[in-house]
XYZ file of N, CA, C and O in Angstrom:
764
model
N 32.206 8.943 -15.966
C 32.930 8.005 -16.807
C 32.028 6.798 -17.084
O 31.419 6.246 -16.179
N 31.965 6.411 -18.341
C 31.192 5.236 -18.746
C 32.099 4.011 -18.652
O 33.182 4.000 -19.249
N 31.665 2.996 -17.903
C 32.497 1.813 -17.721
C 31.720 0.537 -18.014
O 30.498 0.461 -17.844
N 32.457 -0.444 -18.462
C 31.995 -1.821 -18.582
C 32.832 -2.584 -17.561
O 34.055 -2.506 -17.572
N 32.181 -3.291 -16.646
C 32.913 -4.049 -15.634
C 32.868 -5.524 -16.003
O 31.794 -6.087 -16.213
N 34.045 -6.116 -16.115
C 34.152 -7.544 -16.393
C 34.658 -8.191 -15.104
O 35.715 -7.817 -14.601
N 33.919 -9.151 -14.581
C 34.186 -9.596 -13.220
C 33.819 -11.054 -12.982
O 33.060 -11.653 -13.739
N 34.367 -11.602 -11.933
C 34.054 -12.957 -11.443
C 33.730 -12.851 -9.958
O 34.468 -13.308 -9.115
N 32.623 -12.209 -9.604
C 32.424 -11.758 -8.234
C 32.473 -12.834 -7.152
O 31.631 -13.705 -7.065
N 33.513 -12.677 -6.363
C 33.636 -13.292 -5.061
C 33.522 -12.127 -4.090
O 33.106 -11.025 -4.474
N 33.918 -12.330 -2.839
C 33.745 -11.219 -1.897
C 34.672 -10.056 -2.194
O 34.380 -8.923 -1.838
N 35.782 -10.293 -2.893
C 36.660 -9.187 -3.275
C 36.002 -8.283 -4.312
O 35.988 -7.057 -4.179
N 35.401 -8.867 -5.333
C 34.736 -8.075 -6.366
C 33.413 -7.488 -5.867
O 32.946 -6.488 -6.400
N 32.821 -8.096 -4.867
C 31.628 -7.530 -4.239
C 31.942 -6.119 -3.745
O 31.166 -5.187 -3.975
N 33.076 -5.949 -3.105
C 33.472 -4.633 -2.592
C 33.665 -3.662 -3.747
O 33.219 -2.510 -3.693
N 34.319 -4.107 -4.823
C 34.539 -3.239 -5.979
C 33.213 -2.813 -6.612
O 33.037 -1.647 -6.976
N 32.272 -3.738 -6.739
C 30.970 -3.398 -7.313
C 30.194 -2.447 -6.399
O 29.533 -1.524 -6.879
N 30.292 -2.648 -5.099
C 29.625 -1.742 -4.157
C 30.197 -0.330 -4.264
O 29.459 0.656 -4.273
N 31.512 -0.220 -4.371
C 32.137 1.087 -4.525
C 31.738 1.733 -5.853
O 31.464 2.939 -5.914
N 31.685 0.931 -6.909
C 31.274 1.459 -8.219
C 29.835 1.972 -8.168
O 29.512 3.002 -8.766
N 28.981 1.258 -7.441
C 27.573 1.665 -7.329
C 27.436 3.005 -6.631
O 26.511 3.772 -6.923
N 28.334 3.313 -5.714
C 28.267 4.557 -4.956
C 29.076 5.684 -5.593
O 29.119 6.783 -5.062
N 29.693 5.419 -6.728
C 30.527 6.421 -7.385
C 29.733 7.137 -8.470
O 28.550 6.904 -8.657
N 30.432 7.970 -9.218
C 29.811 8.662 -10.345
C 29.983 7.883 -11.643
O 29.740 8.414 -12.724
N 30.426 6.663 -11.556
C 30.607 5.857 -12.758
C 29.257 5.498 -13.358
O 28.311 5.185 -12.632
N 29.178 5.539 -14.664
C 27.989 5.065 -15.359
C 28.304 3.651 -15.850
O 29.078 3.475 -16.791
N 27.725 2.663 -15.193
C 27.962 1.277 -15.586
C 27.053 0.945 -16.763
O 25.838 0.900 -16.608
N 27.663 0.719 -17.930
C 26.870 0.409 -19.117
C 26.644 -1.087 -19.282
O 25.765 -1.503 -20.027
N 27.430 -1.893 -18.589
C 27.262 -3.334 -18.640
C 28.211 -4.015 -17.682
O 29.236 -3.460 -17.292
N 27.817 -5.228 -17.294
C 28.655 -6.064 -16.440
C 28.777 -7.410 -17.124
O 27.774 -8.082 -17.383
N 30.003 -7.777 -17.464
C 30.273 -9.073 -18.068
C 30.804 -10.021 -17.006
O 31.592 -9.624 -16.154
N 30.364 -11.248 -17.060
C 30.770 -12.243 -16.071
C 31.676 -13.291 -16.706
O 31.457 -13.703 -17.847
N 32.666 -13.719 -15.948
C 33.628 -14.701 -16.418
C 33.898 -15.712 -15.304
O 33.914 -15.353 -14.124
N 34.072 -16.959 -15.675
C 34.454 -17.970 -14.677
C 35.821 -17.604 -14.119
O 36.695 -17.134 -14.842
N 35.985 -17.796 -12.837
C 37.255 -17.471 -12.198
C 37.204 -17.830 -10.738
O 37.514 -18.955 -10.361
N 36.777 -16.903 -9.901
C 36.706 -17.180 -8.471
C 35.861 -18.419 -8.179
O 36.092 -19.108 -7.198
N 34.884 -18.673 -9.022
C 34.010 -19.852 -8.910
C 33.563 -20.208 -10.329
O 33.788 -19.437 -11.266
N 32.920 -21.367 -10.514
C 32.378 -21.683 -11.838
C 31.356 -20.627 -12.268
O 30.731 -19.971 -11.440
N 31.168 -20.480 -13.582
C 30.314 -19.429 -14.119
C 28.896 -19.478 -13.556
O 28.319 -18.429 -13.267
N 28.344 -20.658 -13.362
C 26.972 -20.751 -12.837
C 26.869 -20.038 -11.495
O 25.903 -19.324 -11.225
N 27.868 -20.222 -10.654
C 27.869 -19.582 -9.335
C 28.169 -18.082 -9.450
O 27.602 -17.262 -8.726
N 29.039 -17.732 -10.383
C 29.372 -16.323 -10.613
C 28.115 -15.551 -11.007
O 27.890 -14.429 -10.559
N 27.281 -16.166 -11.847
C 26.020 -15.530 -12.251
C 25.144 -15.289 -11.029
O 24.627 -14.179 -10.835
N 24.974 -16.295 -10.184
C 24.166 -16.128 -8.964
C 24.729 -15.027 -8.084
O 23.986 -14.183 -7.572
N 26.050 -15.044 -7.895
C 26.689 -14.025 -7.063
C 26.436 -12.627 -7.610
O 26.059 -11.707 -6.876
N 26.644 -12.464 -8.914
C 26.498 -11.137 -9.530
C 25.076 -10.615 -9.411
O 24.868 -9.435 -9.095
N 24.110 -11.469 -9.651
C 22.719 -11.019 -9.574
C 22.334 -10.664 -8.143
O 21.606 -9.687 -7.913
N 22.842 -11.398 -7.163
C 22.581 -11.049 -5.762
C 23.248 -9.730 -5.389
O 22.657 -8.891 -4.705
N 24.476 -9.534 -5.859
C 25.212 -8.305 -5.541
C 24.553 -7.098 -6.199
O 24.368 -6.052 -5.562
N 24.165 -7.223 -7.472
C 23.527 -6.082 -8.138
C 22.197 -5.736 -7.474
O 21.864 -4.558 -7.348
N 21.470 -6.741 -7.023
C 20.218 -6.476 -6.303
C 20.495 -5.776 -4.981
O 19.814 -4.821 -4.616
N 21.495 -6.254 -4.252
C 21.807 -5.697 -2.932
C 22.207 -4.234 -3.001
O 21.883 -3.454 -2.104
N 22.897 -3.831 -4.067
C 23.416 -2.474 -4.153
C 22.671 -1.607 -5.166
O 23.116 -0.505 -5.488
N 21.553 -2.092 -5.670
C 20.731 -1.301 -6.576
C 21.384 -1.011 -7.908
O 21.111 0.017 -8.529
N 22.243 -1.899 -8.355
C 22.915 -1.722 -9.644
C 21.959 -2.170 -10.746
O 21.467 -3.295 -10.734
N 21.704 -1.288 -11.700
C 20.724 -1.587 -12.748
C 21.362 -1.884 -14.102
O 20.641 -2.139 -15.070
N 22.673 -1.858 -14.190
C 23.342 -2.161 -15.461
C 23.010 -3.583 -15.890
O 22.869 -4.470 -15.037
N 22.875 -3.828 -17.188
C 22.619 -5.194 -17.639
C 23.801 -6.102 -17.311
O 24.956 -5.678 -17.363
N 23.492 -7.331 -16.945
C 24.496 -8.322 -16.554
C 24.477 -9.446 -17.586
O 23.425 -10.032 -17.846
N 25.644 -9.744 -18.162
C 25.758 -10.747 -19.216
C 26.722 -11.862 -18.813
O 27.813 -11.580 -18.317
N 26.349 -13.094 -19.068
C 27.252 -14.226 -18.861
C 28.265 -14.257 -19.996
O 27.940 -13.945 -21.143
N 29.480 -14.643 -19.656
C 30.551 -14.726 -20.650
C 31.203 -16.091 -20.640
O 30.525 -17.116 -20.540
N 32.520 -16.086 -20.706
C 33.300 -17.320 -20.839
C 33.187 -18.188 -19.585
O 33.319 -17.696 -18.467
N 32.971 -19.475 -19.805
C 32.858 -20.404 -18.685
C 34.141 -21.184 -18.431
O 34.191 -22.034 -17.547
N 35.188 -20.873 -19.208
C 36.479 -21.545 -19.033
C 37.570 -20.691 -19.666
O 37.278 -19.848 -20.518
N 38.817 -20.903 -19.286
C 39.929 -20.162 -19.904
C 40.074 -20.499 -21.392
O 39.476 -21.461 -21.882
N 40.898 -19.729 -22.089
C 41.106 -19.948 -23.516
C 41.661 -21.340 -23.819
O 41.225 -21.991 -24.758
N 42.641 -21.795 -23.040
C 43.359 -23.026 -23.361
C 43.348 -24.037 -22.212
O 43.136 -25.222 -22.423
N 43.567 -23.580 -21.028
C 43.779 -24.450 -19.868
C 42.474 -24.914 -19.248
O 41.429 -24.318 -19.470
N 42.550 -25.949 -18.417
C 41.356 -26.337 -17.659
C 40.983 -25.224 -16.671
O 41.839 -24.467 -16.213
N 39.714 -25.146 -16.350
C 39.223 -24.130 -15.417
C 39.738 -24.409 -14.013
O 39.806 -25.550 -13.571
N 40.095 -23.347 -13.332
C 40.438 -23.416 -11.913
C 39.624 -22.354 -11.203
O 39.149 -21.412 -11.831
N 39.424 -22.510 -9.915
C 38.692 -21.508 -9.143
C 39.538 -21.066 -7.954
O 40.565 -21.669 -7.659
N 39.077 -20.046 -7.270
C 39.733 -19.557 -6.062
C 38.905 -19.893 -4.829
O 39.051 -19.265 -3.786
N 38.025 -20.881 -4.953
C 37.166 -21.234 -3.827
C 37.965 -21.766 -2.635
O 37.506 -21.670 -1.500
N 39.162 -22.287 -2.890
C 39.988 -22.749 -1.776
C 40.439 -21.588 -0.896
O 40.733 -21.766 0.277
N 40.459 -20.373 -1.456
C 40.834 -19.173 -0.709
C 39.593 -18.397 -0.258
O 39.510 -17.943 0.878
N 38.613 -18.251 -1.169
C 37.442 -17.407 -0.917
C 36.258 -18.154 -0.320
O 35.261 -17.533 0.026
N 36.346 -19.462 -0.225
C 35.232 -20.251 0.289
C 34.340 -20.741 -0.835
O 34.375 -20.231 -1.951
N 33.518 -21.728 -0.544
C 32.621 -22.304 -1.533
C 31.715 -21.217 -2.107
O 31.091 -20.462 -1.371
N 31.664 -21.113 -3.419
C 30.873 -20.078 -4.075
C 31.574 -18.740 -4.146
O 31.054 -17.796 -4.722
N 32.745 -18.620 -3.528
C 33.614 -17.442 -3.567
C 33.102 -16.243 -2.771
O 33.718 -15.195 -2.781
N 31.978 -16.376 -2.075
C 31.488 -15.274 -1.247
C 31.657 -15.549 0.240
O 31.316 -14.702 1.060
N 32.159 -16.720 0.579
C 32.321 -17.043 1.992
C 31.019 -16.867 2.754
O 29.945 -17.112 2.230
N 31.092 -16.415 3.982
C 29.897 -16.246 4.807
C 29.071 -15.024 4.391
O 27.910 -14.922 4.741
N 29.689 -14.107 3.614
C 28.955 -12.928 3.146
C 27.787 -13.345 2.262
O 26.730 -12.721 2.270
N 27.975 -14.394 1.472
C 26.953 -14.834 0.540
C 25.613 -15.110 1.190
O 24.556 -14.828 0.623
N 25.638 -15.659 2.395
C 24.391 -15.992 3.088
C 23.601 -14.752 3.474
O 22.381 -14.813 3.638
N 24.267 -13.595 3.602
C 23.568 -12.383 4.017
C 23.059 -11.546 2.837
O 22.365 -10.560 3.049
N 23.392 -11.944 1.610
C 22.911 -11.195 0.456
C 21.457 -11.538 0.175
O 21.040 -12.680 0.349
N 20.700 -10.563 -0.305
C 19.291 -10.833 -0.612
C 19.157 -11.710 -1.851
O 20.063 -11.785 -2.674
N 18.016 -12.335 -1.967
C 17.714 -13.072 -3.183
C 17.608 -12.064 -4.316
O 17.042 -10.984 -4.152
N 18.144 -12.420 -5.454
C 18.189 -11.495 -6.579
C 16.802 -11.147 -7.102
O 15.934 -12.000 -7.199
N 16.647 -9.876 -7.462
C 15.425 -9.426 -8.125
C 15.701 -9.148 -9.593
O 14.811 -8.748 -10.321
N 16.944 -9.340 -10.015
C 17.332 -9.092 -11.397
C 17.468 -10.406 -12.151
O 17.635 -11.469 -11.560
N 17.440 -10.294 -13.467
C 17.651 -11.438 -14.344
C 18.901 -11.202 -15.176
O 19.277 -10.059 -15.433
N 19.490 -12.279 -15.607
C 20.605 -12.208 -16.528
C 20.088 -11.636 -17.846
O 19.002 -11.997 -18.300
N 20.832 -10.737 -18.448
C 20.422 -10.147 -19.724
C 20.728 -11.108 -20.862
O 21.685 -11.881 -20.795
N 19.908 -11.042 -21.916
C 20.137 -11.879 -23.096
C 21.391 -11.384 -23.810
O 21.680 -10.186 -23.821
N 22.112 -12.281 -24.399
C 23.331 -11.926 -25.115
C 24.541 -12.446 -24.380
O 24.482 -12.805 -23.197
N 25.657 -12.502 -25.077
C 26.921 -12.975 -24.508
C 27.783 -11.774 -24.151
O 27.858 -10.800 -24.916
N 28.441 -11.838 -23.009
C 29.247 -10.713 -22.519
C 30.260 -10.227 -23.555
O 30.470 -9.019 -23.705
N 30.890 -11.137 -24.272
C 31.912 -10.763 -25.249
C 31.298 -9.933 -26.374
O 31.808 -8.872 -26.739
N 30.206 -10.393 -26.925
C 29.554 -9.677 -28.032
C 28.942 -8.364 -27.576
O 28.991 -7.355 -28.300
N 28.384 -8.353 -26.367
C 27.784 -7.124 -25.849
C 28.839 -6.074 -25.522
O 28.603 -4.876 -25.681
N 30.011 -6.499 -25.078
C 31.117 -5.569 -24.842
C 31.521 -4.903 -26.156
O 31.689 -3.680 -26.218
N 31.679 -5.689 -27.197
C 32.045 -5.136 -28.507
C 30.981 -4.137 -28.967
O 31.306 -3.031 -29.415
N 29.723 -4.508 -28.851
C 28.626 -3.624 -29.260
C 28.657 -2.317 -28.472
O 28.552 -1.221 -29.041
N 28.827 -2.409 -27.161
C 28.837 -1.210 -26.315
C 29.997 -0.285 -26.677
O 29.833 0.936 -26.727
N 31.164 -0.852 -26.952
C 32.335 -0.040 -27.295
C 32.191 0.595 -28.670
O 32.734 1.687 -28.912
N 31.458 -0.027 -29.576
C 31.203 0.553 -30.901
C 30.282 1.768 -30.800
O 30.428 2.724 -31.545
N 29.331 1.697 -29.870
C 28.323 2.748 -29.749
C 28.879 4.039 -29.171
O 28.600 5.120 -29.674
N 29.626 3.931 -28.069
C 30.185 5.101 -27.390
C 31.458 4.694 -26.672
O 31.604 3.543 -26.267
N 32.370 5.627 -26.481
C 33.597 5.299 -25.760
C 33.297 4.813 -24.332
O 32.449 5.380 -23.642
N 33.971 3.768 -23.934
C 33.851 3.233 -22.573
C 35.237 2.851 -22.072
O 36.157 2.640 -22.858
N 35.352 2.758 -20.766
C 36.545 2.218 -20.127
C 36.180 0.840 -19.616
O 35.129 0.670 -18.999
N 37.028 -0.122 -19.891
C 36.782 -1.477 -19.411
C 37.504 -1.655 -18.076
O 38.695 -1.365 -17.967
N 36.779 -2.102 -17.063
C 37.348 -2.388 -15.754
C 37.299 -3.896 -15.574
O 36.219 -4.481 -15.505
N 38.462 -4.529 -15.556
C 38.551 -5.990 -15.460
C 38.993 -6.382 -14.059
O 40.076 -6.015 -13.615
N 38.135 -7.156 -13.385
C 38.395 -7.552 -12.001
C 38.673 -9.041 -11.853
O 38.877 -9.515 -10.739
N 38.634 -9.786 -12.937
C 38.834 -11.235 -12.895
C 39.765 -11.668 -14.005
O 40.471 -10.844 -14.604
N 39.772 -12.965 -14.320
C 40.563 -13.431 -15.461
C 40.150 -12.672 -16.724
O 39.003 -12.254 -16.875
N 41.071 -12.505 -17.651
C 40.864 -11.653 -18.818
C 40.291 -12.400 -20.022
O 40.384 -11.920 -21.158
N 39.654 -13.520 -19.806
C 39.158 -14.365 -20.884
C 38.167 -13.644 -21.781
O 38.291 -13.693 -23.019
N 37.149 -12.997 -21.213
C 36.157 -12.297 -22.038
C 36.806 -11.228 -22.902
O 36.492 -11.093 -24.087
N 37.695 -10.468 -22.317
C 38.347 -9.393 -23.056
C 39.224 -9.954 -24.177
O 39.226 -9.429 -25.294
N 39.946 -11.023 -23.906
C 40.787 -11.640 -24.941
C 39.929 -12.152 -26.094
O 40.273 -11.961 -27.266
N 38.808 -12.782 -25.786
C 37.907 -13.260 -26.832
C 37.365 -12.090 -27.651
O 37.284 -12.162 -28.885
N 36.999 -11.005 -26.980
C 36.480 -9.824 -27.684
C 37.548 -9.233 -28.600
O 37.261 -8.850 -29.738
N 38.787 -9.159 -28.125
C 39.871 -8.609 -28.937
C 40.184 -9.508 -30.131
O 40.568 -9.012 -31.193
N 40.030 -10.805 -29.971
C 40.246 -11.703 -31.107
C 39.129 -11.576 -32.128
O 39.366 -11.647 -33.326
N 37.899 -11.406 -31.659
C 36.775 -11.242 -32.585
C 36.806 -9.879 -33.283
O 36.453 -9.765 -34.453
N 37.206 -8.854 -32.541
C 37.202 -7.492 -33.069
C 38.462 -6.757 -32.598
O 38.460 -6.080 -31.561
N 39.579 -6.911 -33.352
C 40.843 -6.281 -32.938
C 40.761 -4.761 -32.771
O 41.531 -4.176 -32.016
N 39.816 -4.110 -33.475
C 39.682 -2.650 -33.339
C 39.210 -2.249 -31.943
O 39.320 -1.082 -31.565
N 38.714 -3.208 -31.175
C 38.270 -2.918 -29.813
C 39.372 -2.234 -29.004
O 39.100 -1.360 -28.184
N 40.616 -2.617 -29.236
C 41.745 -2.028 -28.497
C 41.800 -0.513 -28.651
O 42.191 0.194 -27.718
N 41.380 -0.003 -29.812
C 41.390 1.445 -30.027
C 40.042 2.077 -29.700
O 39.975 3.282 -29.461
N 38.990 1.298 -29.705
C 37.672 1.831 -29.364
C 37.554 2.132 -27.873
O 36.822 3.030 -27.476
N 38.225 1.341 -27.054
C 38.146 1.531 -25.605
C 38.931 2.776 -25.192
O 40.021 3.028 -25.702
N 38.371 3.535 -24.254
C 39.107 4.655 -23.670
C 40.351 4.136 -22.955
O 41.360 4.813 -22.883
N 40.240 2.942 -22.429
C 41.338 2.298 -21.736
C 40.840 1.062 -21.023
O 39.639 0.799 -20.955
N 41.789 0.301 -20.528
C 41.492 -0.889 -19.734
C 42.144 -0.679 -18.374
O 43.337 -0.386 -18.290
N 41.353 -0.782 -17.340
C 41.855 -0.719 -15.967
C 41.643 -2.110 -15.400
O 40.519 -2.611 -15.382
N 42.724 -2.750 -14.969
C 42.569 -4.133 -14.532
C 43.277 -4.415 -13.229
O 44.241 -3.763 -12.866
N 42.750 -5.403 -12.523
C 43.391 -5.925 -11.324
C 43.974 -7.277 -11.708
O 43.257 -8.185 -12.071
N 45.289 -7.352 -11.657
C 45.945 -8.618 -11.985
C 47.442 -8.484 -11.816
O 47.981 -7.388 -11.799
N 48.075 -9.623 -11.688
C 49.519 -9.630 -11.533
C 49.952 -9.115 -10.173
O 49.132 -8.833 -9.294
N 51.253 -8.992 -10.007
C 51.821 -8.501 -8.758
C 53.282 -8.161 -8.989
O 53.931 -8.771 -9.845
N 53.791 -7.218 -8.235
C 55.220 -6.919 -8.316
C 56.000 -7.557 -7.178
O 57.214 -7.425 -7.126
N 55.300 -8.228 -6.253
C 56.045 -8.889 -5.192
C 55.658 -10.358 -5.023
O 56.380 -11.235 -5.413
N 54.506 -10.655 -4.493
C 54.150 -12.060 -4.266
C 52.732 -12.328 -4.750
O 51.971 -11.412 -5.014
N 52.429 -13.601 -4.858
C 51.122 -13.989 -5.362
C 50.131 -14.288 -4.256
O 50.433 -14.196 -3.072
N 48.931 -14.678 -4.683
C 47.911 -15.094 -3.734
C 47.432 -16.515 -3.998
O 46.641 -17.050 -3.237
N 47.912 -17.101 -5.094
C 47.532 -18.488 -5.382
C 48.740 -19.413 -5.280
O 48.597 -20.610 -5.165
N 49.912 -18.823 -5.359
C 51.174 -19.498 -5.077
C 52.133 -18.393 -4.639
O 51.752 -17.224 -4.589
N 53.350 -18.764 -4.382
C 54.309 -17.759 -3.923
C 54.497 -16.630 -4.937
O 54.745 -15.491 -4.567
N 54.349 -16.926 -6.224
C 54.595 -15.924 -7.247
C 53.370 -15.559 -8.081
O 53.368 -14.524 -8.732
N 52.343 -16.393 -8.099
C 51.237 -16.205 -9.042
C 50.014 -15.542 -8.419
O 49.498 -16.002 -7.406
N 49.548 -14.482 -9.085
C 48.285 -13.838 -8.746
C 47.194 -14.577 -9.510
O 47.365 -14.917 -10.680
N 46.051 -14.807 -8.878
C 45.025 -15.691 -9.430
C 44.501 -15.270 -10.798
O 44.370 -16.100 -11.697
N 44.148 -13.994 -11.001
C 43.521 -13.591 -12.261
C 44.393 -13.905 -13.477
O 43.885 -14.334 -14.510
N 45.686 -13.685 -13.375
C 46.580 -13.996 -14.493
C 46.874 -15.488 -14.561
O 46.991 -16.048 -15.643
N 46.983 -16.144 -13.412
C 47.243 -17.585 -13.387
C 46.073 -18.366 -13.974
O 46.265 -19.363 -14.668
N 44.853 -17.912 -13.745
C 43.666 -18.627 -14.225
C 43.587 -18.651 -15.750
O 43.037 -19.587 -16.321
N 44.112 -17.629 -16.424
C 44.116 -17.600 -17.879
C 45.269 -16.747 -18.394
O 45.073 -15.628 -18.883
N 46.505 -17.274 -18.304
C 47.663 -16.492 -18.750
C 47.651 -16.206 -20.250
O 48.147 -15.171 -20.689
N 47.069 -17.109 -21.037
C 46.994 -16.870 -22.480
C 46.115 -15.658 -22.780
O 46.418 -14.863 -23.669
N 45.026 -15.525 -22.033
C 44.155 -14.354 -22.207
C 44.899 -13.073 -21.822
O 44.795 -12.053 -22.515
N 45.646 -13.118 -20.734
C 46.429 -11.943 -20.326
C 47.417 -11.560 -21.421
O 47.590 -10.371 -21.721
N 48.021 -12.543 -22.064
C 48.959 -12.278 -23.154
C 48.268 -11.583 -24.329
O 48.799 -10.625 -24.903
N 47.072 -12.030 -24.678
C 46.312 -11.405 -25.760
C 46.023 -9.950 -25.420
O 46.209 -9.046 -26.242
N 45.582 -9.698 -24.195
C 45.218 -8.338 -23.786
C 46.443 -7.425 -23.788
O 46.408 -6.320 -24.335
N 47.542 -7.882 -23.195
C 48.730 -7.039 -23.109
C 49.410 -6.844 -24.459
O 50.175 -5.897 -24.635
N 49.114 -7.696 -25.426
C 49.669 -7.564 -26.776
C 48.753 -6.790 -27.716
O 49.088 -6.582 -28.876
N 47.613 -6.348 -27.234
C 46.583 -5.758 -28.096
C 46.863 -4.327 -28.535
O 46.274 -3.850 -29.498
N 47.712 -3.625 -27.830
C 47.943 -2.219 -28.123
C 47.002 -1.281 -27.381
O 47.089 -0.063 -27.529
N 46.091 -1.832 -26.594
C 45.169 -1.008 -25.814
C 45.920 -0.266 -24.709
O 46.965 -0.725 -24.240
N 45.378 0.856 -24.301
C 45.929 1.603 -23.160
C 45.514 0.850 -21.896
O 44.322 0.719 -21.610
N 46.491 0.369 -21.146
C 46.213 -0.467 -19.975
C 46.777 0.184 -18.721
O 47.928 0.612 -18.693
N 45.946 0.233 -17.688
C 46.384 0.622 -16.354
C 46.205 -0.605 -15.478
O 45.091 -1.097 -15.318
N 47.312 -1.115 -14.949
C 47.283 -2.347 -14.171
C 47.463 -2.046 -12.684
O 48.371 -1.325 -12.299
N 46.559 -2.581 -11.878
C 46.686 -2.523 -10.432
C 46.988 -3.933 -9.968
O 46.132 -4.818 -10.053
N 48.201 -4.150 -9.502
C 48.620 -5.475 -9.080
C 48.141 -5.814 -7.680
O 47.688 -4.950 -6.923
N 48.254 -7.079 -7.365
C 47.880 -7.583 -6.047
C 48.611 -6.826 -4.939
O 48.042 -6.544 -3.885
N 49.858 -6.471 -5.194
C 50.632 -5.740 -4.195
C 49.954 -4.406 -3.831
O 49.927 -4.009 -2.684
N 49.354 -3.728 -4.809
C 48.655 -2.473 -4.549
C 47.350 -2.731 -3.812
O 47.020 -2.038 -2.843
N 46.590 -3.727 -4.231
C 45.306 -3.979 -3.572
C 45.512 -4.416 -2.123
O 44.676 -4.131 -1.272
N 46.619 -5.059 -1.833
C 46.906 -5.429 -0.443
C 47.191 -4.193 0.402
O 46.910 -4.178 1.592
N 47.741 -3.148 -0.191
C 47.960 -1.898 0.541
C 46.641 -1.238 0.892
O 46.478 -0.682 1.965
N 45.694 -1.295 -0.042
C 44.387 -0.677 0.172
C 43.657 -1.425 1.264
O 43.051 -0.884 2.135
């Protein structure tokens, strides 16, 4: 399966990227979005993680803030930089950020060949891509995302961080007509 991973790597997304690296998934690109930490830190985290796990997919910086609201992070839960103590054990990156913007590169990749988008952070990049190119919703094989919850939140009693960080973006994505498979916080807590 060809996938584009859109992520805000803290230690939670580190595990997802490590699992993806060991799977049969063909990662065609990794888009980064501000969320668990500011975008500058997310870029550092992603490059260290891709180096650590031998991931060779191009890595692109994307949105540095939500569509409408002020930026928030999950560093109060995940620790400074969102990697906690794990961050200190990651190797120095041997990779560089790829030229181009994550939103535009996602659109380009989906035009070239069918891909599945795997969203692990706030949906800002995807919402921007859908606004720029509404046909993206039909070009994608599907969207698999981690967000929301059917029971309780992780940033407040009711709110899951990825949707809380950019609810307007989540609204754009869920209104797009794309085939969406949602894995809520309640499911990830079971895993």
